[in-house]
mmCIF file with all atom_site columns, C-alpha atoms in Angstrom:
data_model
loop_
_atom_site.group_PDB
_atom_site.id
_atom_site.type_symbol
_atom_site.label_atom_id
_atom_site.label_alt_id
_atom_site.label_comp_id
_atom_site.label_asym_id
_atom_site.label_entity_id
_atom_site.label_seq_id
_atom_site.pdbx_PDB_ins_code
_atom_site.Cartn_x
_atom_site.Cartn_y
_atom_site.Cartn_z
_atom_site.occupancy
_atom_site.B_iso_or_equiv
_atom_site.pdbx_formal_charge
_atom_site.auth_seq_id
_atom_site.auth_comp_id
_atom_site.auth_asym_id
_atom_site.auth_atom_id
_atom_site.pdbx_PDB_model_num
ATOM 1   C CA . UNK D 1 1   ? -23.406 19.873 -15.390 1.00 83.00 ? 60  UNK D CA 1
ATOM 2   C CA . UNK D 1 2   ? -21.000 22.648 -15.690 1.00 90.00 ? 61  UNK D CA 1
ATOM 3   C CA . UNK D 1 3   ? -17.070 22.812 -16.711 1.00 91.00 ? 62  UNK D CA 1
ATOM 4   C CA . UNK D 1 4   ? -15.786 22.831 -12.573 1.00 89.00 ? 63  UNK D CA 1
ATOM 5   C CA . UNK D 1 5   ? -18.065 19.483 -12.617 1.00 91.00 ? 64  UNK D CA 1
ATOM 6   C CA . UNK D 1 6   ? -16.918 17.771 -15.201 1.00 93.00 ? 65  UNK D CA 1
ATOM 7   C CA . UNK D 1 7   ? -13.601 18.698 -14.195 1.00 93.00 ? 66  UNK D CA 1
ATOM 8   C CA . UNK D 1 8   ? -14.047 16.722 -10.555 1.00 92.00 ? 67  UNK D CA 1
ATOM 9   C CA . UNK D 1 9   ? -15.843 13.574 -12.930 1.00 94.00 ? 68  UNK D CA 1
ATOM 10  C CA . UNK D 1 10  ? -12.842 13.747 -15.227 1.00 94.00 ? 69  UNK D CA 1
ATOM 11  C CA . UNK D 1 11  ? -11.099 13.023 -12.153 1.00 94.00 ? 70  UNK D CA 1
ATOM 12  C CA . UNK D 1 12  ? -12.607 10.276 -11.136 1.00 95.00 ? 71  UNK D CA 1
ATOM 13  C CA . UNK D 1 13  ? -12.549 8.639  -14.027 1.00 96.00 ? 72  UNK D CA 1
ATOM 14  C CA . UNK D 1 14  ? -8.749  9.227  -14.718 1.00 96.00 ? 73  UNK D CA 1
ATOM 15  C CA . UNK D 1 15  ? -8.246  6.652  -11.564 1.00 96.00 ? 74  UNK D CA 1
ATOM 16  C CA . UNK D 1 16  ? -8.525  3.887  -13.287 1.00 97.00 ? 75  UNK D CA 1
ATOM 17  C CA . UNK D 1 17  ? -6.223  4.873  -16.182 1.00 96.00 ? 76  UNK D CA 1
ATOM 18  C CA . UNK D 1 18  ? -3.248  5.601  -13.846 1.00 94.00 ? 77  UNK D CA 1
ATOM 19  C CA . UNK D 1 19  ? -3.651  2.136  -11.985 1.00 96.00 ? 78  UNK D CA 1
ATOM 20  C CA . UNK D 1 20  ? -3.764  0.639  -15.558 1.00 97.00 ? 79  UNK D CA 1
ATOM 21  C CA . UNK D 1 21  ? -0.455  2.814  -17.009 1.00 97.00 ? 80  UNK D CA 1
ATOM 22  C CA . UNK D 1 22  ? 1.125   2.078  -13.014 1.00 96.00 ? 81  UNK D CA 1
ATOM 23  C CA . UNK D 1 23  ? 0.473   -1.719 -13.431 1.00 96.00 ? 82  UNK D CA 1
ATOM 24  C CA . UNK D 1 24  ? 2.023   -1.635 -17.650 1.00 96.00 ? 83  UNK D CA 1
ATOM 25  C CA . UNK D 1 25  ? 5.013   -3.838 -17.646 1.00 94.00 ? 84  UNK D CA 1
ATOM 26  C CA . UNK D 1 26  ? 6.890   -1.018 -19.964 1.00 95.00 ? 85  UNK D CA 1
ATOM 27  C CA . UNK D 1 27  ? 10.204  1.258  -18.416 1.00 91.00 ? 86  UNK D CA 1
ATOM 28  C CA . UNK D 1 28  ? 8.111   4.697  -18.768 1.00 95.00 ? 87  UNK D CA 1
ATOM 29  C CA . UNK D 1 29  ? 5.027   3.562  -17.367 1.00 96.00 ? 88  UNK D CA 1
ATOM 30  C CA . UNK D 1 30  ? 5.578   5.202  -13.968 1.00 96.00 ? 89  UNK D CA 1
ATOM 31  C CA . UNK D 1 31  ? 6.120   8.483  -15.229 1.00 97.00 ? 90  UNK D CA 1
ATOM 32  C CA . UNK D 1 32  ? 2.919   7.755  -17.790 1.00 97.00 ? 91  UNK D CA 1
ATOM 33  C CA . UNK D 1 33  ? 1.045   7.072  -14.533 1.00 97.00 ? 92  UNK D CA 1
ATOM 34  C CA . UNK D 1 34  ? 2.697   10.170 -12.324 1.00 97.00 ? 93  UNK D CA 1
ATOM 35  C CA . UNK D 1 35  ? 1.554   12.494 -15.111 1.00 97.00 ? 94  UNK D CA 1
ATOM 36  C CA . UNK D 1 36  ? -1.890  11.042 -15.261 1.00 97.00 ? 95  UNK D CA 1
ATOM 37  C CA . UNK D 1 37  ? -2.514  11.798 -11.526 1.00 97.00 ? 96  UNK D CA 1
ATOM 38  C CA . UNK D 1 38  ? -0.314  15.200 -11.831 1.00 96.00 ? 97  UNK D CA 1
ATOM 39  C CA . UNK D 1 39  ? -3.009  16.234 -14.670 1.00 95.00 ? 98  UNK D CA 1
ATOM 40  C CA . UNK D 1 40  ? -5.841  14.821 -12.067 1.00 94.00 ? 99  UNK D CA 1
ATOM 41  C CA . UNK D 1 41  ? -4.182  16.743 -9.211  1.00 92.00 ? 100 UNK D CA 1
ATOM 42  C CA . UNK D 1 42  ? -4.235  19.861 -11.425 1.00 92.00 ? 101 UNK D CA 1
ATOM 43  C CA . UNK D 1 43  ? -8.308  19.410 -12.079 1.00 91.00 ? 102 UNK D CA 1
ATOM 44  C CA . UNK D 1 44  ? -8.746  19.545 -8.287  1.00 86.00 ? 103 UNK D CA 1
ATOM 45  C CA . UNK D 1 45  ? -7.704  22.661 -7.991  1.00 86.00 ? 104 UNK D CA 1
ATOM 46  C CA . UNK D 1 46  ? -9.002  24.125 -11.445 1.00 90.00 ? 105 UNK D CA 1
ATOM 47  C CA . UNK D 1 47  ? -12.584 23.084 -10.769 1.00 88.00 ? 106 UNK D CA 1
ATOM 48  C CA . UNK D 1 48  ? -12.600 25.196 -7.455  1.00 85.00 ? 107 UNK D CA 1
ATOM 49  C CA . UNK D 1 49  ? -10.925 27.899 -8.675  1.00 86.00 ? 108 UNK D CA 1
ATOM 50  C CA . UNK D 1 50  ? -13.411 27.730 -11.928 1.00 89.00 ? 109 UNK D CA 1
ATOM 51  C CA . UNK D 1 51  ? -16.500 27.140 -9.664  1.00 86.00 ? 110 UNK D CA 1
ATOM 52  C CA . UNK D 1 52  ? -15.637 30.069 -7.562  1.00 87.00 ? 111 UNK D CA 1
ATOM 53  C CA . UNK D 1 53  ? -14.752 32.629 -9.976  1.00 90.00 ? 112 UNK D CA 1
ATOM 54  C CA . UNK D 1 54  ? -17.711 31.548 -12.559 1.00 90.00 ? 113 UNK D CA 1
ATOM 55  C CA . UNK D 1 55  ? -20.213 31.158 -9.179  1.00 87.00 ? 114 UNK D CA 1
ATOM 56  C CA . UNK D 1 56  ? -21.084 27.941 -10.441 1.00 87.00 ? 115 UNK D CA 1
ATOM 57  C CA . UNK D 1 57  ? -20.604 26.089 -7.160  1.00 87.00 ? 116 UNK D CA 1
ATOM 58  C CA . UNK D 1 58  ? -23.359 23.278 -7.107  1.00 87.00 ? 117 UNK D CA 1
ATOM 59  C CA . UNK D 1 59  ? -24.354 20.874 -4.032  1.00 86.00 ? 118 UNK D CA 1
ATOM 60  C CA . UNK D 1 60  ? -23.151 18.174 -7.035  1.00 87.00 ? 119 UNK D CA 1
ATOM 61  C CA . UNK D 1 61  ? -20.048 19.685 -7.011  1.00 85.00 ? 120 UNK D CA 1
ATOM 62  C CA . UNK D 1 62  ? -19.501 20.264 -3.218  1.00 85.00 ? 121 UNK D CA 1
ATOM 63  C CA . UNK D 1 63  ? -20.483 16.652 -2.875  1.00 86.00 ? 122 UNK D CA 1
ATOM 64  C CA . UNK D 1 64  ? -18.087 14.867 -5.379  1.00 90.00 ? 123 UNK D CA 1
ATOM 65  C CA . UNK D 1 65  ? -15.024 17.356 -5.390  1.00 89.00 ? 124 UNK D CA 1
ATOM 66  C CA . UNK D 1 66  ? -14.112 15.813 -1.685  1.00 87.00 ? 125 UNK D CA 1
ATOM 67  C CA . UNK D 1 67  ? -15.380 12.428 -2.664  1.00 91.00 ? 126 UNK D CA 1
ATOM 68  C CA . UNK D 1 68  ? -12.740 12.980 -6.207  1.00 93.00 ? 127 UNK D CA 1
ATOM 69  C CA . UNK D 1 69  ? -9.939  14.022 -3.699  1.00 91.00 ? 128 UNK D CA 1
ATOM 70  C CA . UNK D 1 70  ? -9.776  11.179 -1.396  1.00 92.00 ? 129 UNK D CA 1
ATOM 71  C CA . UNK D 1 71  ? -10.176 8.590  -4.080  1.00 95.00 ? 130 UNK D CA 1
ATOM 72  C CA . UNK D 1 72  ? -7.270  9.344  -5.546  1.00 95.00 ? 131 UNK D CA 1
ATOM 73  C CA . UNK D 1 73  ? -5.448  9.656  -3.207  1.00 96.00 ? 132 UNK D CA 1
ATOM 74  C CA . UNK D 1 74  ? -6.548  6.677  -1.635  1.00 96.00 ? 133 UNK D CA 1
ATOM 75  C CA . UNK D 1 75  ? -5.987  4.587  -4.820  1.00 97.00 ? 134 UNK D CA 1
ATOM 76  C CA . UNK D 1 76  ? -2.307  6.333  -5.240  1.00 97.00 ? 135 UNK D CA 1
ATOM 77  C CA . UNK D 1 77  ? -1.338  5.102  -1.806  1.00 98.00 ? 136 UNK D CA 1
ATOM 78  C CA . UNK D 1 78  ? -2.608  1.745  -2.099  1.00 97.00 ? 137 UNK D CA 1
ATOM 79  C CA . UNK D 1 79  ? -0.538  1.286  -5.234  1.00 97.00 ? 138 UNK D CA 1
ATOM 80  C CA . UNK D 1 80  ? 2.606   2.285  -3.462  1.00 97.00 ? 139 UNK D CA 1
ATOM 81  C CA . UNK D 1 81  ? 2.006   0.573  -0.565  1.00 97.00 ? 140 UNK D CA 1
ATOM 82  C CA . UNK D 1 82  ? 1.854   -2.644 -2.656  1.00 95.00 ? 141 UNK D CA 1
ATOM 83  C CA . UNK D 1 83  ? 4.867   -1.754 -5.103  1.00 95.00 ? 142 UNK D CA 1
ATOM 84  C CA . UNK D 1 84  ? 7.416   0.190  -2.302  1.00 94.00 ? 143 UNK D CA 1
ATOM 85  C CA . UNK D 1 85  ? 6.342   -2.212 0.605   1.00 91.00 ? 144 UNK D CA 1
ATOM 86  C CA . UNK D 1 86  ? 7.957   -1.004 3.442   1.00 94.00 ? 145 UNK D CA 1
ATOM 87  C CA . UNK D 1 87  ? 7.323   1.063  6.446   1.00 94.00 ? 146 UNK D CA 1
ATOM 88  C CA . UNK D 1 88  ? 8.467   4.747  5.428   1.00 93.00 ? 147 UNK D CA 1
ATOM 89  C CA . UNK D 1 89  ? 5.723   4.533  3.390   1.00 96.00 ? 148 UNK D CA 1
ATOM 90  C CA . UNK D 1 90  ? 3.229   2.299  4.681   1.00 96.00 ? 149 UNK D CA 1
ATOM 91  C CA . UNK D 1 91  ? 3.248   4.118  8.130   1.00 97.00 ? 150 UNK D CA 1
ATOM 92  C CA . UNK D 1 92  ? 2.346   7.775  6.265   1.00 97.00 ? 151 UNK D CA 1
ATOM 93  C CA . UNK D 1 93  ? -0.565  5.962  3.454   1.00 97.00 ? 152 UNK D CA 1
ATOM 94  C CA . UNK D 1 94  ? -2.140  4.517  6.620   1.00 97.00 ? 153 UNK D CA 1
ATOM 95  C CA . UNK D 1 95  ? -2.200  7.893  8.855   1.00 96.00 ? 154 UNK D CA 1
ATOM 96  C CA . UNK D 1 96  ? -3.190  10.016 5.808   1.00 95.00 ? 155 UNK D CA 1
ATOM 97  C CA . UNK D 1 97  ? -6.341  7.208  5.262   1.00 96.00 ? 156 UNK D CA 1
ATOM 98  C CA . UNK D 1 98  ? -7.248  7.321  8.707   1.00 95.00 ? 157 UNK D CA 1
ATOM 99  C CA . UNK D 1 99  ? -7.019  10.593 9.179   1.00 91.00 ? 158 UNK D CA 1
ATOM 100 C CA . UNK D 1 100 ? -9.496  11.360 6.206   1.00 90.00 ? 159 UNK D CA 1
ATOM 101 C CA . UNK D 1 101 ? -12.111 8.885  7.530   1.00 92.00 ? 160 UNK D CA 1
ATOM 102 C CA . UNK D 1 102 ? -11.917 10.645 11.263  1.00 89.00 ? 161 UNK D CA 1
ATOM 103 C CA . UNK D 1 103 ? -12.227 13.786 9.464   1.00 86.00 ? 162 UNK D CA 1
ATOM 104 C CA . UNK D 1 104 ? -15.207 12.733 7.048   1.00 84.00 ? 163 UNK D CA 1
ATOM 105 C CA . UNK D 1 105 ? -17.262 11.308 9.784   1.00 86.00 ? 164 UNK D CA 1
ATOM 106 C CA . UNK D 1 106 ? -16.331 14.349 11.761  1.00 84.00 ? 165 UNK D CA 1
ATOM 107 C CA . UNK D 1 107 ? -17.355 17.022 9.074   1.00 79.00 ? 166 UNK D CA 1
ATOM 108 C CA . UNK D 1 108 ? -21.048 14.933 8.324   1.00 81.00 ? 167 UNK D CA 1
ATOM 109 C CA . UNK D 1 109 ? -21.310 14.908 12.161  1.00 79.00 ? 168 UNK D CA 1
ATOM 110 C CA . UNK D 1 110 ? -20.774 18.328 12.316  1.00 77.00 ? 169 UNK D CA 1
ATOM 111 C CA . UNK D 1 111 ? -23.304 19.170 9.487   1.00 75.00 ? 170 UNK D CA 1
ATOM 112 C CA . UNK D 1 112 ? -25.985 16.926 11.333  1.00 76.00 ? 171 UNK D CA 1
ATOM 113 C CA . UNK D 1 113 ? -25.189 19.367 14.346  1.00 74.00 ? 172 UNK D CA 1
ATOM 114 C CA . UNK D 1 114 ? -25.479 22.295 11.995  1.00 70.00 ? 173 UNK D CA 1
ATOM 115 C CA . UNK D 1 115 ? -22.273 23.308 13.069  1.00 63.00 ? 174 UNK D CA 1
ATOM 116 C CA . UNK D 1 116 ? -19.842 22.315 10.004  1.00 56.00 ? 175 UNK D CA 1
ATOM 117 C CA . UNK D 1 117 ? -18.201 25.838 9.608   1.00 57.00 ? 176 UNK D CA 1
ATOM 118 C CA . UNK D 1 118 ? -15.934 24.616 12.833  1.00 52.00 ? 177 UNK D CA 1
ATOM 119 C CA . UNK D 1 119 ? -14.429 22.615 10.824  1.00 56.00 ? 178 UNK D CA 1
ATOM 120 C CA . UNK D 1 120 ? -14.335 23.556 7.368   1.00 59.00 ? 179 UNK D CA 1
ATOM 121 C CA . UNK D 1 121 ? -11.155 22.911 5.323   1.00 64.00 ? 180 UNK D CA 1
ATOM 122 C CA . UNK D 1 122 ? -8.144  25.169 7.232   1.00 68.00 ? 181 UNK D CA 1
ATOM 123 C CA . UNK D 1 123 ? -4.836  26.372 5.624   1.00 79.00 ? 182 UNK D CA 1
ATOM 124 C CA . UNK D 1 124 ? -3.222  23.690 6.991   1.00 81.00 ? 183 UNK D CA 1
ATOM 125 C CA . UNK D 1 125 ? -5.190  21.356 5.657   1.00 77.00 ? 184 UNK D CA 1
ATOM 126 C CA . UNK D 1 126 ? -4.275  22.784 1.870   1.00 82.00 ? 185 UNK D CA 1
ATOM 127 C CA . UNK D 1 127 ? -0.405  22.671 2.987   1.00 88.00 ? 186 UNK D CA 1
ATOM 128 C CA . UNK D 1 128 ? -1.116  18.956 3.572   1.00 89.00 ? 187 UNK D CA 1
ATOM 129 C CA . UNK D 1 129 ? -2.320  18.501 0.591   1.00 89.00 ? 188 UNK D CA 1
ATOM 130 C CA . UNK D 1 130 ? 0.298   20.526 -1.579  1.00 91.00 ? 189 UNK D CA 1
ATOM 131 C CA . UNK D 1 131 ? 2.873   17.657 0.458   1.00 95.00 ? 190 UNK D CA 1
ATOM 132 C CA . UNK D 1 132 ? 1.185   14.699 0.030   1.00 95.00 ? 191 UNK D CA 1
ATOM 133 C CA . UNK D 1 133 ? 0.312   15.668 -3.581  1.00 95.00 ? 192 UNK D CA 1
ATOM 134 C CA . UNK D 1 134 ? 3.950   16.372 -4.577  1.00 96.00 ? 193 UNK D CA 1
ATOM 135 C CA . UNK D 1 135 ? 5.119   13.239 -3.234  1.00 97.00 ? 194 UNK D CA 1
ATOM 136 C CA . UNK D 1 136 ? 2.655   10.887 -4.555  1.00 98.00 ? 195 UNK D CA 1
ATOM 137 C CA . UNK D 1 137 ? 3.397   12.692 -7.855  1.00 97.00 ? 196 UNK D CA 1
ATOM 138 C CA . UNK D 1 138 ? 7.051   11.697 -6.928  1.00 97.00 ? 197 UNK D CA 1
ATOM 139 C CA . UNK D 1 139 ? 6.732   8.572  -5.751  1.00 97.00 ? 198 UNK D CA 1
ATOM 140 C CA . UNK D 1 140 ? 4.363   7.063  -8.683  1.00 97.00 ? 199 UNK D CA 1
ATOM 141 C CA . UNK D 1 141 ? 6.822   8.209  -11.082 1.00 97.00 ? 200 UNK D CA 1
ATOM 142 C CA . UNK D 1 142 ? 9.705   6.342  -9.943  1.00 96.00 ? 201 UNK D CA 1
ATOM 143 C CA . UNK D 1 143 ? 10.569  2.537  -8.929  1.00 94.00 ? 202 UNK D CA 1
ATOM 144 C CA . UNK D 1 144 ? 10.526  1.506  -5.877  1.00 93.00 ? 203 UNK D CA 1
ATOM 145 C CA . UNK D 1 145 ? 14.505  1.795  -5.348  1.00 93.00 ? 204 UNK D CA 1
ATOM 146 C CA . UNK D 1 146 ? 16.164  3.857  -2.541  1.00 92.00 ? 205 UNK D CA 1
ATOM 147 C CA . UNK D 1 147 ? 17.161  6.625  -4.853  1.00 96.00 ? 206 UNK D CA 1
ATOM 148 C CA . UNK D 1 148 ? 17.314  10.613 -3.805  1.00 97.00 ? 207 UNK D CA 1
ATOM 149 C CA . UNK D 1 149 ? 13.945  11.022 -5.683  1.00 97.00 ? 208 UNK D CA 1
ATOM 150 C CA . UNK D 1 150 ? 12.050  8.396  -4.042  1.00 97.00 ? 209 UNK D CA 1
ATOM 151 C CA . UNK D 1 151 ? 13.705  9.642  -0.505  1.00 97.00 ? 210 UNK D CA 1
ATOM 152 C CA . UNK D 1 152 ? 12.687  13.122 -0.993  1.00 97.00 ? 211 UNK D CA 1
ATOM 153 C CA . UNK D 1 153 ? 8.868   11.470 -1.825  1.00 97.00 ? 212 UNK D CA 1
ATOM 154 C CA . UNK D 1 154 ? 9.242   9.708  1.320   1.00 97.00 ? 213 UNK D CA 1
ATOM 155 C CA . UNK D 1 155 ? 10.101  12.609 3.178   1.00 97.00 ? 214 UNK D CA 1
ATOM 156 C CA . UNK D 1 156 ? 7.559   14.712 1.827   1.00 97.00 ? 215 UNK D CA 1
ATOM 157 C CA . UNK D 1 157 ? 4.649   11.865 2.713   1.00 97.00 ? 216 UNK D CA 1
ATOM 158 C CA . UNK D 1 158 ? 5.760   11.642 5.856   1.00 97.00 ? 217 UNK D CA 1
ATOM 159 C CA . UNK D 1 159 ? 6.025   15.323 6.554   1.00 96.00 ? 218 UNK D CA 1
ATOM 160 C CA . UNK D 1 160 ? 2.248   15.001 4.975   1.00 96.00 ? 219 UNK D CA 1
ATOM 161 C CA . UNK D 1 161 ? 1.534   12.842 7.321   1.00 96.00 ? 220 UNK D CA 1
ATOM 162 C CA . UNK D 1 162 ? 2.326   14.933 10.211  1.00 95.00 ? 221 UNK D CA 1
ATOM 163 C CA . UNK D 1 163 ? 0.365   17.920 8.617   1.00 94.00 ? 222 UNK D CA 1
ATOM 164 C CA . UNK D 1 164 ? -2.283  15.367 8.453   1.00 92.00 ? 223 UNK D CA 1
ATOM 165 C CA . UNK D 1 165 ? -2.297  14.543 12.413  1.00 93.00 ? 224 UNK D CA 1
ATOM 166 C CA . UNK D 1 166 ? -1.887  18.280 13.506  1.00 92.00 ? 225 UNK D CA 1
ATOM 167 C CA . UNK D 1 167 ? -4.937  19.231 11.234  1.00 87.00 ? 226 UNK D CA 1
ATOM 168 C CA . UNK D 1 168 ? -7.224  16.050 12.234  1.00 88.00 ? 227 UNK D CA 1
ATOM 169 C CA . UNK D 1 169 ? -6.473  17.553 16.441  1.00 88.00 ? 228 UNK D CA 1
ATOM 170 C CA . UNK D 1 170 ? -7.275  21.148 14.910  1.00 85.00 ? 229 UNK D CA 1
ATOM 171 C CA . UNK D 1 171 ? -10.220 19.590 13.903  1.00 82.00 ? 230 UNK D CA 1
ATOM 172 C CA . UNK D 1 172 ? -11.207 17.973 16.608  1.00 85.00 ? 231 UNK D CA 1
ATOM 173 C CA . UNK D 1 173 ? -10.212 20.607 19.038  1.00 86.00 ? 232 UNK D CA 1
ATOM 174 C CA . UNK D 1 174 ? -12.215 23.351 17.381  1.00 82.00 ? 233 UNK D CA 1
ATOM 175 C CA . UNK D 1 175 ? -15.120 20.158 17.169  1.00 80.00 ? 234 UNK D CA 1
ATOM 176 C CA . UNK D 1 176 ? -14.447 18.884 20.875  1.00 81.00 ? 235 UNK D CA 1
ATOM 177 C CA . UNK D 1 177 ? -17.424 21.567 22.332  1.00 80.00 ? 236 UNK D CA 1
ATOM 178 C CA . UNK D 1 178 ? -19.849 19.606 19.951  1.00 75.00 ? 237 UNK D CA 1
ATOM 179 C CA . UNK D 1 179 ? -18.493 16.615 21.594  1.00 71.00 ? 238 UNK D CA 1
ATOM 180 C CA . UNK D 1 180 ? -19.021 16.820 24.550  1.00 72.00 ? 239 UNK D CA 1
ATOM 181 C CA . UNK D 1 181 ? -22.489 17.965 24.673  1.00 63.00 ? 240 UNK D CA 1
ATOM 182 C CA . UNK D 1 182 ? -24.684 15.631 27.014  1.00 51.00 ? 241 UNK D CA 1
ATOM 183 C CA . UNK D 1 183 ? -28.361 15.022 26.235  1.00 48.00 ? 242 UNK D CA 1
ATOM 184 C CA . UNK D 1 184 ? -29.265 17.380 29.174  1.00 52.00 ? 243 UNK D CA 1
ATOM 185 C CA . UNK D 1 185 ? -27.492 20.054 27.236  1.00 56.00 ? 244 UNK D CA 1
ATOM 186 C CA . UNK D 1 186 ? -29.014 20.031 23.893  1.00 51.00 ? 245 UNK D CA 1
#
């Protein structure tokens, strides 16, 4: 167990805190929740940066940091979903969810195939994820009222959202030769 590791475990277990602080019936207890998963969002990218430049990448490590990622951003969405109710940000929670389990299954495919460098994590990918981060960070710290802040998160998901689609056919596309490979090829 290294720092970069306990990092990614840190962030796992600051999930349930920011449903808990999300869910407290007091006026600040959005932004008490927003800054839980901001400092959670800001472990994801310390531990890789700390792995890489300390070379203490472990399989542990490569295993949970993903697992970390999705998780919370999983959990954020569902809470939204519930509190904002409504399709501008339903429609973007349920592509960006989908989208990660295509890609998963994709990526432990790949590996099986020995072939996950086609799809390792692509720039894209990371713009994605600065989006979708900034809006959840948005969008958990404010009620679920039409105001310019909770617009912009909106916005911001759903541009996200269509990050998240062009990367999953990037994916696929640079996967699609795997694909397609017949039992009288292999």
């Amino acid at each position: 167990m290294n720092i970069p590791n306990l990092l990614t475990v840190l962030r796992v277990l600051l999930i349930p805190v920011f449903i808990l602080l999300f869910y407290l019936p007091f006026s600040w207890s959005y932004w008490a929740a927003s800054a839980v998963f901001s400092i959670a969002a800001a472990t994801d990218w310390l531990d890789g940066y700390l792995a890489r430049r300390w070379e203490q990448s472990t399989p542990f490590g490569a295993f949970l940091d993903p697992v970390a990622d999705k998780l919370m951003v999983a959990v954020a969405l569902v809470l939204l979903v519930d509190e904002h109710s409504n399709l501008w940000l339903t429609l973007p929670a349920a592509i960006i969810i989908g989208r990660e389990i295509v890609v998963s299954a994709l990526r432990e495919w790949m590996a099986e195939l020995g072939a996950r460098a086609h799809v390792a994590v692509s720039n894209l990918a990371k713009w994605k994820t600065a989006a979708q981060m900034v809006a959840l960070v948005i969008l958990l710290a404010n009620p679920p009222t039409f105001t310019a802040w909770v617009v912009f998160g909106y916005a911001l998901l759903i541009i996200a959202a269509v990050l998240t689609l062009w990367s999953m056919v990037q994916y696929l596309l640079a996967a699609w030769p795997h694909l397609r490979i017949t039992t009288e090829e292999k």
